[in-house]
PDB file of C-alpha atoms and ligand atoms in Angstrom:
ATOM      1  CA  MET A  21     113.193 136.507  97.445  1.00  0.00           C
ATOM      2  CA  SER A  22     110.219 135.443  95.358  1.00  0.00           C
ATOM      3  CA  GLU A  23     107.861 132.803  96.679  1.00  0.00           C
ATOM      4  CA  LYS A  24     108.933 130.521  93.863  1.00  0.00           C
ATOM      5  CA  HIS A  25     111.849 128.365  94.869  1.00  0.00           C
ATOM      6  CA  VAL A  26     113.513 125.080  93.977  1.00  0.00           C
ATOM      7  CA  ILE A  27     111.185 122.139  94.210  1.00  0.00           C
ATOM      8  CA  TYR A  28     113.493 119.657  95.908  1.00  0.00           C
ATOM      9  CA  ASP A  29     115.025 121.049  99.033  1.00  0.00           C
ATOM     10  CA  ASP A  30     114.730 120.187 102.695  1.00  0.00           C
ATOM     11  CA  MET A  31     111.541 118.138 103.192  1.00  0.00           C
ATOM     12  CA  SER A  32     110.629 120.154 106.221  1.00  0.00           C
ATOM     13  CA  HIS A  33     110.540 123.350 104.191  1.00  0.00           C
ATOM     14  CA  LYS A  34     107.085 124.809 104.231  1.00  0.00           C
ATOM     15  CA  SER A  35     105.405 125.076 100.886  1.00  0.00           C
ATOM     16  CA  THR A  36     102.871 127.844 100.723  1.00  0.00           C
ATOM     17  CA  ILE A  37      99.485 127.262  99.167  1.00  0.00           C
ATOM     18  CA  ARG A  38      97.497 130.307  98.196  1.00  0.00           C
ATOM     19  CA  LEU A  39      93.900 130.521  96.990  1.00  0.00           C
ATOM     20  CA  GLU A  40      92.794 133.877  95.655  1.00  0.00           C
ATOM     21  CA  ASN A  41      89.100 134.421  94.988  1.00  0.00           C
ATOM     22  CA  VAL A  42      88.660 130.803  93.966  1.00  0.00           C
ATOM     23  CA  SER A  43      85.331 129.469  92.766  1.00  0.00           C
ATOM     24  CA  VAL A  44      84.604 126.171  91.062  1.00  0.00           C
ATOM     25  CA  THR A  45      81.526 125.699  88.924  1.00  0.00           C
ATOM     26  CA  PHE A  46      80.561 122.409  87.280  1.00  0.00           C
ATOM     27  CA  GLU A  47      78.154 123.141  84.446  1.00  0.00           C
ATOM     28  CA  LYS A  48      75.899 125.710  86.155  1.00  0.00           C
ATOM     29  CA  TYR A  49      76.349 124.496  89.701  1.00  0.00           C
ATOM     30  CA  THR A  50      78.882 126.356  91.878  1.00  0.00           C
ATOM     31  CA  VAL A  51      80.563 123.809  94.145  1.00  0.00           C
ATOM     32  CA  LEU A  52      83.059 126.165  95.840  1.00  0.00           C
ATOM     33  CA  HIS A  53      82.481 129.870  96.425  1.00  0.00           C
ATOM     34  CA  LYS A  54      85.107 132.634  96.497  1.00  0.00           C
ATOM     35  CA  LEU A  55      87.777 131.091  98.689  1.00  0.00           C
ATOM     36  CA  ASN A  56      90.683 133.216  99.892  1.00  0.00           C
ATOM     37  CA  LEU A  57      93.212 131.237 101.900  1.00  0.00           C
ATOM     38  CA  LEU A  58      96.871 130.990 102.722  1.00  0.00           C
ATOM     39  CA  LEU A  59      97.803 127.495 103.885  1.00  0.00           C
ATOM     40  CA  ASP A  60     101.173 126.961 105.494  1.00  0.00           C
ATOM     41  CA  GLU A  61     100.592 124.784 108.578  1.00  0.00           C
ATOM     42  CA  ARG A  62     101.911 121.210 108.522  1.00  0.00           C
ATOM     43  CA  LEU A  63      98.701 119.387 109.407  1.00  0.00           C
ATOM     44  CA  ILE A  64      95.537 120.731 107.822  1.00  0.00           C
ATOM     45  CA  ALA A  65      92.202 118.933 107.644  1.00  0.00           C
ATOM     46  CA  VAL A  66      89.083 119.673 105.651  1.00  0.00           C
ATOM     47  CA  ILE A  67      85.768 118.530 107.072  1.00  0.00           C
ATOM     48  CA  GLY A  68      82.144 118.896 106.036  1.00  0.00           C
ATOM     49  CA  ALA A  69      79.037 116.899 105.173  1.00  0.00           C
ATOM     50  CA  ASN A  70      78.898 114.753 102.032  1.00  0.00           C
ATOM     51  CA  GLY A  71      78.697 117.007  98.998  1.00  0.00           C
ATOM     52  CA  SER A  72      80.034 120.078 100.845  1.00  0.00           C
ATOM     53  CA  GLY A  73      82.966 120.351  98.405  1.00  0.00           C
ATOM     54  CA  LYS A  74      85.854 118.732 100.331  1.00  0.00           C
ATOM     55  CA  SER A  75      87.050 116.520  97.539  1.00  0.00           C
ATOM     56  CA  THR A  76      86.818 119.320  94.982  1.00  0.00           C
ATOM     57  CA  PHE A  77      88.719 121.586  97.372  1.00  0.00           C
ATOM     58  CA  VAL A  78      91.674 119.222  97.839  1.00  0.00           C
ATOM     59  CA  ARG A  79      91.726 118.416  94.133  1.00  0.00           C
ATOM     60  CA  LEU A  80      92.263 122.122  93.473  1.00  0.00           C
ATOM     61  CA  LEU A  81      95.507 121.974  95.426  1.00  0.00           C
ATOM     62  CA  ASN A  82      97.385 119.822  92.946  1.00  0.00           C
ATOM     63  CA  GLY A  83      95.602 120.845  89.770  1.00  0.00           C
ATOM     64  CA  LEU A  84      93.311 117.803  89.476  1.00  0.00           C
ATOM     65  CA  VAL A  85      90.521 120.405  89.431  1.00  0.00           C
ATOM     66  CA  LEU A  86      91.175 123.889  88.051  1.00  0.00           C
ATOM     67  CA  PRO A  87      89.436 126.973  89.415  1.00  0.00           C
ATOM     68  CA  THR A  88      86.637 128.372  87.267  1.00  0.00           C
ATOM     69  CA  GLU A  89      87.495 131.771  88.746  1.00  0.00           C
ATOM     70  CA  GLY A  90      90.539 132.960  90.675  1.00  0.00           C
ATOM     71  CA  ASN A  91      93.957 131.349  91.125  1.00  0.00           C
ATOM     72  CA  VAL A  92      95.571 128.588  93.127  1.00  0.00           C
ATOM     73  CA  THR A  93      99.336 128.751  93.548  1.00  0.00           C
ATOM     74  CA  ILE A  94     101.778 126.433  95.306  1.00  0.00           C
ATOM     75  CA  ASN A  95     105.062 128.171  96.138  1.00  0.00           C
ATOM     76  CA  GLY A  96     104.083 130.628  93.426  1.00  0.00           C
ATOM     77  CA  PHE A  97     103.452 127.924  90.793  1.00  0.00           C
ATOM     78  CA  ASP A  98     100.019 128.366  89.229  1.00  0.00           C
ATOM     79  CA  THR A  99      98.000 125.128  89.034  1.00  0.00           C
ATOM     80  CA  ARG A 100      96.493 126.262  85.738  1.00  0.00           C
ATOM     81  CA  ARG A 101      99.739 127.009  83.927  1.00  0.00           C
ATOM     82  CA  GLU A 102     102.390 125.061  85.847  1.00  0.00           C
ATOM     83  CA  GLY A 103     100.636 121.810  86.689  1.00  0.00           C
ATOM     84  CA  LYS A 104     103.732 119.676  86.296  1.00  0.00           C
ATOM     85  CA  ALA A 105     105.737 121.658  88.861  1.00  0.00           C
ATOM     86  CA  VAL A 106     102.716 121.705  91.184  1.00  0.00           C
ATOM     87  CA  ARG A 107     102.383 117.920  91.054  1.00  0.00           C
ATOM     88  CA  ARG A 108     106.046 117.479  91.958  1.00  0.00           C
ATOM     89  CA  ILE A 109     105.403 119.456  95.139  1.00  0.00           C
ATOM     90  CA  VAL A 110     101.954 118.127  95.971  1.00  0.00           C
ATOM     91  CA  GLY A 111     101.174 114.390  95.865  1.00  0.00           C
ATOM     92  CA  PHE A 112      97.600 113.096  95.984  1.00  0.00           C
ATOM     93  CA  VAL A 113      96.362 109.871  97.569  1.00  0.00           C
ATOM     94  CA  PHE A 114      92.892 108.936  96.324  1.00  0.00           C
ATOM     95  CA  GLN A 115      90.148 107.692  98.598  1.00  0.00           C
ATOM     96  CA  ASN A 116      89.979 104.358  96.808  1.00  0.00           C
ATOM     97  CA  PRO A 117      93.441 102.826  96.273  1.00  0.00           C
ATOM     98  CA  ASP A 118      92.085 100.923  93.261  1.00  0.00           C
ATOM     99  CA  ASN A 119      91.947 104.292  91.467  1.00  0.00           C
ATOM    100  CA  GLN A 120      95.596 104.906  92.234  1.00  0.00           C
ATOM    101  CA  ILE A 121      97.238 101.523  91.777  1.00  0.00           C
ATOM    102  CA  ILE A 122      97.666 100.937  88.082  1.00  0.00           C
ATOM    103  CA  MET A 123     100.452  98.397  87.636  1.00  0.00           C
ATOM    104  CA  PRO A 124     100.213  94.621  88.170  1.00  0.00           C
ATOM    105  CA  THR A 125     102.854  94.195  90.903  1.00  0.00           C
ATOM    106  CA  VAL A 126     103.852  96.197  93.980  1.00  0.00           C
ATOM    107  CA  GLU A 127     107.305  96.880  92.551  1.00  0.00           C
ATOM    108  CA  GLU A 128     106.040  98.015  89.161  1.00  0.00           C
ATOM    109  CA  ASP A 129     103.412 100.202  90.726  1.00  0.00           C
ATOM    110  CA  ILE A 130     105.743 101.973  93.117  1.00  0.00           C
ATOM    111  CA  THR A 131     108.272 102.526  90.312  1.00  0.00           C
ATOM    112  CA  PHE A 132     105.707 104.098  87.994  1.00  0.00           C
ATOM    113  CA  GLY A 133     105.972 107.706  89.226  1.00  0.00           C
ATOM    114  CA  ILE A 134     109.780 107.708  89.422  1.00  0.00           C
ATOM    115  CA  LYS A 135     110.724 105.687  86.347  1.00  0.00           C
ATOM    116  CA  LYS A 136     112.619 108.602  84.810  1.00  0.00           C
ATOM    117  CA  LEU A 137     115.114 108.737  87.697  1.00  0.00           C
ATOM    118  CA  LYS A 138     118.494 106.973  87.647  1.00  0.00           C
ATOM    119  CA  LYS A 139     118.402 103.219  88.329  1.00  0.00           C
ATOM    120  CA  GLU A 140     120.272 103.447  91.646  1.00  0.00           C
ATOM    121  CA  GLU A 141     118.045 106.278  92.841  1.00  0.00           C
ATOM    122  CA  ILE A 142     114.921 104.286  91.929  1.00  0.00           C
ATOM    123  CA  GLU A 143     116.264 101.292  93.856  1.00  0.00           C
ATOM    124  CA  ARG A 144     117.162 103.399  96.898  1.00  0.00           C
ATOM    125  CA  ARG A 145     113.741 105.016  97.069  1.00  0.00           C
ATOM    126  CA  ILE A 146     111.817 101.765  96.542  1.00  0.00           C
ATOM    127  CA  GLU A 147     113.763  99.902  99.209  1.00  0.00           C
ATOM    128  CA  GLU A 148     113.597 102.721 101.701  1.00  0.00           C
ATOM    129  CA  THR A 149     109.871 103.335 101.253  1.00  0.00           C
ATOM    130  CA  LEU A 150     108.734  99.705 101.189  1.00  0.00           C
ATOM    131  CA  GLN A 151     110.962  98.912 104.174  1.00  0.00           C
ATOM    132  CA  ARG A 152     109.646 101.838 106.184  1.00  0.00           C
ATOM    133  CA  TYR A 153     106.021 100.854 105.636  1.00  0.00           C
ATOM    134  CA  GLY A 154     106.503  97.106 106.045  1.00  0.00           C
ATOM    135  CA  LEU A 155     105.829  96.229 102.410  1.00  0.00           C
ATOM    136  CA  LEU A 156     109.312  95.072 101.393  1.00  0.00           C
ATOM    137  CA  SER A 157     108.451  91.375 101.600  1.00  0.00           C
ATOM    138  CA  LEU A 158     105.524  92.052  99.232  1.00  0.00           C
ATOM    139  CA  ARG A 159     107.702  93.705  96.602  1.00  0.00           C
ATOM    140  CA  LYS A 160     107.093  91.069  93.899  1.00  0.00           C
ATOM    141  CA  LYS A 161     103.482  90.429  94.873  1.00  0.00           C
ATOM    142  CA  ARG A 162     100.622  91.013  92.471  1.00  0.00           C
ATOM    143  CA  VAL A 163      98.560  93.941  93.687  1.00  0.00           C
ATOM    144  CA  HIS A 164      95.178  92.224  93.376  1.00  0.00           C
ATOM    145  CA  LEU A 165      96.331  89.801  96.086  1.00  0.00           C
ATOM    146  CA  LEU A 166      96.911  92.583  98.650  1.00  0.00           C
ATOM    147  CA  SER A 167      94.477  93.263 101.503  1.00  0.00           C
ATOM    148  CA  GLY A 168      92.569  96.575 101.636  1.00  0.00           C
ATOM    149  CA  GLY A 169      95.005  97.971 104.231  1.00  0.00           C
ATOM    150  CA  GLN A 170      98.035  96.901 102.194  1.00  0.00           C
ATOM    151  CA  LYS A 171      96.548  98.507  99.076  1.00  0.00           C
ATOM    152  CA  GLN A 172      96.014 101.798 100.927  1.00  0.00           C
ATOM    153  CA  LEU A 173      99.610 101.638 102.176  1.00  0.00           C
ATOM    154  CA  LEU A 174     100.886 100.947  98.663  1.00  0.00           C
ATOM    155  CA  ALA A 175      98.907 103.918  97.336  1.00  0.00           C
ATOM    156  CA  ILE A 176     100.530 106.114  99.997  1.00  0.00           C
ATOM    157  CA  CYS A 177     103.986 104.651  99.238  1.00  0.00           C
ATOM    158  CA  GLY A 178     103.467 105.350  95.519  1.00  0.00           C
ATOM    159  CA  VAL A 179     103.122 109.030  96.411  1.00  0.00           C
ATOM    160  CA  LEU A 180     105.844 109.130  99.094  1.00  0.00           C
ATOM    161  CA  VAL A 181     108.408 107.608  96.758  1.00  0.00           C
ATOM    162  CA  MET A 182     108.112 110.739  94.603  1.00  0.00           C
ATOM    163  CA  GLU A 183     109.199 112.768  97.659  1.00  0.00           C
ATOM    164  CA  PRO A 184     106.602 115.545  97.497  1.00  0.00           C
ATOM    165  CA  HIS A 185     106.547 118.329 100.102  1.00  0.00           C
ATOM    166  CA  THR A 186     102.815 118.077 100.601  1.00  0.00           C
ATOM    167  CA  ILE A 187     100.625 115.010 100.617  1.00  0.00           C
ATOM    168  CA  ILE A 188      96.905 115.207 100.126  1.00  0.00           C
ATOM    169  CA  LEU A 189      94.861 112.369 101.537  1.00  0.00           C
ATOM    170  CA  ASP A 190      91.204 112.220 100.510  1.00  0.00           C
ATOM    171  CA  GLU A 191      89.372 110.271 103.226  1.00  0.00           C
ATOM    172  CA  PRO A 192      92.219 107.799 103.684  1.00  0.00           C
ATOM    173  CA  THR A 193      90.559 105.727 106.402  1.00  0.00           C
ATOM    174  CA  THR A 194      86.985 105.450 105.117  1.00  0.00           C
ATOM    175  CA  GLN A 195      87.369 101.943 103.760  1.00  0.00           C
ATOM    176  CA  LEU A 196      89.663 100.606 106.493  1.00  0.00           C
ATOM    177  CA  ASP A 197      89.135  98.582 109.658  1.00  0.00           C
ATOM    178  CA  LEU A 198      90.221  99.869 113.072  1.00  0.00           C
ATOM    179  CA  TYR A 199      93.697  98.273 112.901  1.00  0.00           C
ATOM    180  CA  ASN A 200      94.487  99.878 109.552  1.00  0.00           C
ATOM    181  CA  ARG A 201      92.999 103.212 110.616  1.00  0.00           C
ATOM    182  CA  LYS A 202      95.449 103.227 113.501  1.00  0.00           C
ATOM    183  CA  ARG A 203      98.307 102.460 111.116  1.00  0.00           C
ATOM    184  CA  ILE A 204      97.333 105.382 108.887  1.00  0.00           C
ATOM    185  CA  ALA A 205      97.167 107.644 111.977  1.00  0.00           C
ATOM    186  CA  GLU A 206     100.698 106.518 112.938  1.00  0.00           C
ATOM    187  CA  ILE A 207     101.983 107.140 109.429  1.00  0.00           C
ATOM    188  CA  ILE A 208     100.542 110.643 109.429  1.00  0.00           C
ATOM    189  CA  ASP A 209     102.180 111.292 112.821  1.00  0.00           C
ATOM    190  CA  ASN A 210     105.564 110.183 111.561  1.00  0.00           C
ATOM    191  CA  LEU A 211     105.693 111.906 108.198  1.00  0.00           C
ATOM    192  CA  GLU A 212     107.871 114.981 107.781  1.00  0.00           C
ATOM    193  CA  GLN A 213     105.730 116.281 104.944  1.00  0.00           C
ATOM    194  CA  ARG A 214     102.810 118.630 105.125  1.00  0.00           C
ATOM    195  CA  ILE A 215      99.502 116.768 105.151  1.00  0.00           C
ATOM    196  CA  ILE A 216      96.212 118.086 103.897  1.00  0.00           C
ATOM    197  CA  MET A 217      93.466 115.590 104.547  1.00  0.00           C
ATOM    198  CA  THR A 218      89.722 115.268 104.227  1.00  0.00           C
ATOM    199  CA  SER A 219      88.137 112.959 106.763  1.00  0.00           C
ATOM    200  CA  HIS A 220      84.995 112.079 108.656  1.00  0.00           C
ATOM    201  CA  ASP A 221      87.181 110.457 111.309  1.00  0.00           C
ATOM    202  CA  LEU A 222      87.204 113.277 113.862  1.00  0.00           C
ATOM    203  CA  LEU A 223      89.469 111.369 116.279  1.00  0.00           C
ATOM    204  CA  LEU A 224      92.184 111.356 113.637  1.00  0.00           C
ATOM    205  CA  LEU A 225      92.088 115.150 113.499  1.00  0.00           C
ATOM    206  CA  LYS A 226      92.852 115.953 117.128  1.00  0.00           C
ATOM    207  CA  LYS A 227      96.558 116.463 116.414  1.00  0.00           C
ATOM    208  CA  PHE A 228      95.951 118.652 113.381  1.00  0.00           C
ATOM    209  CA  GLU A 229      96.889 122.323 113.523  1.00  0.00           C
ATOM    210  CA  ARG A 230      94.157 123.749 111.384  1.00  0.00           C
ATOM    211  CA  ILE A 231      90.695 122.575 110.404  1.00  0.00           C
ATOM    212  CA  LEU A 232      88.689 124.045 107.561  1.00  0.00           C
ATOM    213  CA  VAL A 233      84.950 123.433 107.755  1.00  0.00           C
ATOM    214  CA  LEU A 234      83.123 123.481 104.429  1.00  0.00           C
ATOM    215  CA  HIS A 235      79.366 123.792 104.188  1.00  0.00           C
ATOM    216  CA  GLU A 236      77.563 123.840 100.844  1.00  0.00           C
ATOM    217  CA  GLY A 237      80.727 125.034  99.130  1.00  0.00           C
ATOM    218  CA  HIS A 238      81.462 127.854 101.575  1.00  0.00           C
ATOM    219  CA  LEU A 239      84.298 127.948 104.068  1.00  0.00           C
ATOM    220  CA  ILE A 240      82.316 128.601 107.233  1.00  0.00           C
ATOM    221  CA  TYR A 241      84.923 127.944 109.937  1.00  0.00           C
ATOM    222  CA  ASP A 242      88.710 127.894 110.042  1.00  0.00           C
ATOM    223  CA  ALA A 243      90.281 127.134 113.411  1.00  0.00           C
ATOM    224  CA  SER A 244      92.175 124.678 115.609  1.00  0.00           C
ATOM    225  CA  PRO A 245      90.573 121.249 116.323  1.00  0.00           C
ATOM    226  CA  SER A 246      89.579 122.277 119.854  1.00  0.00           C
ATOM    227  CA  ASP A 247      87.293 124.953 118.348  1.00  0.00           C
ATOM    228  CA  ALA A 248      86.462 123.523 114.929  1.00  0.00           C
ATOM    229  CA  ILE A 249      85.427 119.992 115.979  1.00  0.00           C
ATOM    230  CA  PRO A 250      82.776 121.118 118.539  1.00  0.00           C
ATOM    231  CA  PHE A 251      81.563 123.697 116.001  1.00  0.00           C
ATOM    232  CA  TYR A 252      81.193 120.978 113.371  1.00  0.00           C
ATOM    233  CA  GLU A 253      79.459 118.612 115.793  1.00  0.00           C
ATOM    234  CA  ARG A 254      76.916 121.337 116.593  1.00  0.00           C
ATOM    235  CA  LEU A 255      76.421 122.019 112.879  1.00  0.00           C
ATOM    236  CA  MET A 256      75.716 118.345 112.222  1.00  0.00           C
ATOM    237  CA  ALA A 257      73.475 117.834 115.280  1.00  0.00           C
TER     238      ALA A 257
HETATM  239  P1  LIG B 327      82.531 116.082  99.229  1.00  0.00           P
HETATM  240  O1  LIG B 327      83.928 115.609  98.991  1.00  0.00           O
HETATM  241  O2  LIG B 327      82.423 117.033 100.365  1.00  0.00           O
HETATM  242  O3  LIG B 327      81.549 114.953  99.343  1.00  0.00           O
HETATM  243  P2  LIG B 327      82.590 116.911  96.457  1.00  0.00           P
HETATM  244  O4  LIG B 327      83.649 117.911  96.270  1.00  0.00           O
HETATM  245  O5  LIG B 327      82.877 115.499  96.024  1.00  0.00           O
HETATM  246  O6  LIG B 327      82.072 116.938  97.956  1.00  0.00           O
HETATM  247  O7  LIG B 327      81.298 117.349  95.669  1.00  0.00           O
HETATM  248  C1  LIG B 327      80.662 118.599  95.885  1.00  0.00           C
HETATM  249  C2  LIG B 327      79.507 118.732  94.897  1.00  0.00           C
HETATM  250  O8  LIG B 327      80.028 118.853  93.587  1.00  0.00           O
HETATM  251  C3  LIG B 327      78.577 117.532  94.879  1.00  0.00           C
HETATM  252  O9  LIG B 327      77.265 118.004  94.746  1.00  0.00           O
HETATM  253  C4  LIG B 327      78.993 116.769  93.650  1.00  0.00           C
HETATM  254  O10 LIG B 327      77.919 116.058  93.093  1.00  0.00           O
HETATM  255  C5  LIG B 327      79.466 117.887  92.724  1.00  0.00           C
HETATM  256  N1  LIG B 327      80.534 117.463  91.798  1.00  0.00           N
HETATM  257  C6  LIG B 327      81.750 117.010  92.167  1.00  0.00           C
HETATM  258  N2  LIG B 327      82.497 116.733  91.079  1.00  0.00           N
HETATM  259  C7  LIG B 327      81.730 117.017  89.998  1.00  0.00           C
HETATM  260  C8  LIG B 327      81.923 116.954  88.568  1.00  0.00           C
HETATM  261  N3  LIG B 327      83.077 116.536  88.048  1.00  0.00           N
HETATM  262  N4  LIG B 327      80.890 117.339  87.784  1.00  0.00           N
HETATM  263  C9  LIG B 327      79.726 117.769  88.306  1.00  0.00           C
HETATM  264  N5  LIG B 327      79.481 117.869  89.628  1.00  0.00           N
HETATM  265  C10 LIG B 327      80.456 117.499  90.466  1.00  0.00           C
END
């Protein structure tokens, strides 16, 4: 069977992300160098100093950034040529929810990515998602009245409602207080989907299966948290 398969099947199905000889160059500056990776664990984190290329790396995985050289494929779909299919498999939660939330009310915002579905299906997904994340009572609320934590949750719900297999979170806890960081950690624990996350919050990464350490655009370490976190701490010392 080819790697390419139907997009919507069992949520727990592993989607395979492949990077072949991938480099990214902005103007003359190479931000990521010759990456070759096969990603199929459920919980993958990307760590590194500011400017090491983490954000560019995760943006490659749903076609927000295209490789200058090489190919990125998700279940065989090429991000360069099949971006639409890729984005149905891989959802992306931005670091700042204000970049993600575009509609005036919670309900309108969460409907935005699924508005082409049937009415009953839209209703089912909205209710289920808002209920699960404790936002149902805020359904009619204007988004500018939400707290920072509620906005981050809404941004995550806006991606979950599209039922992707893989969710990318780019530093999801950076702007949150301790209470909301714990909530995000709980959400990550309870999701069925694959998570690929960048973070400086090393405590959040203990349960992850695989950690990629980027340094100046190179992948310099790729291991479990028990090896990768001490390595990274030594690198940053
Ligand atoms: P990190 O997420 O680890 O902080 P980034 O991927 O955001 O790193 O950035 C890596 C490097 O690429 C930085 O030096 C940044 O200035 C540069 N960079 C990122 N995006 C662009 C862009 N669109 N154009 C030019 N340079 C960029």
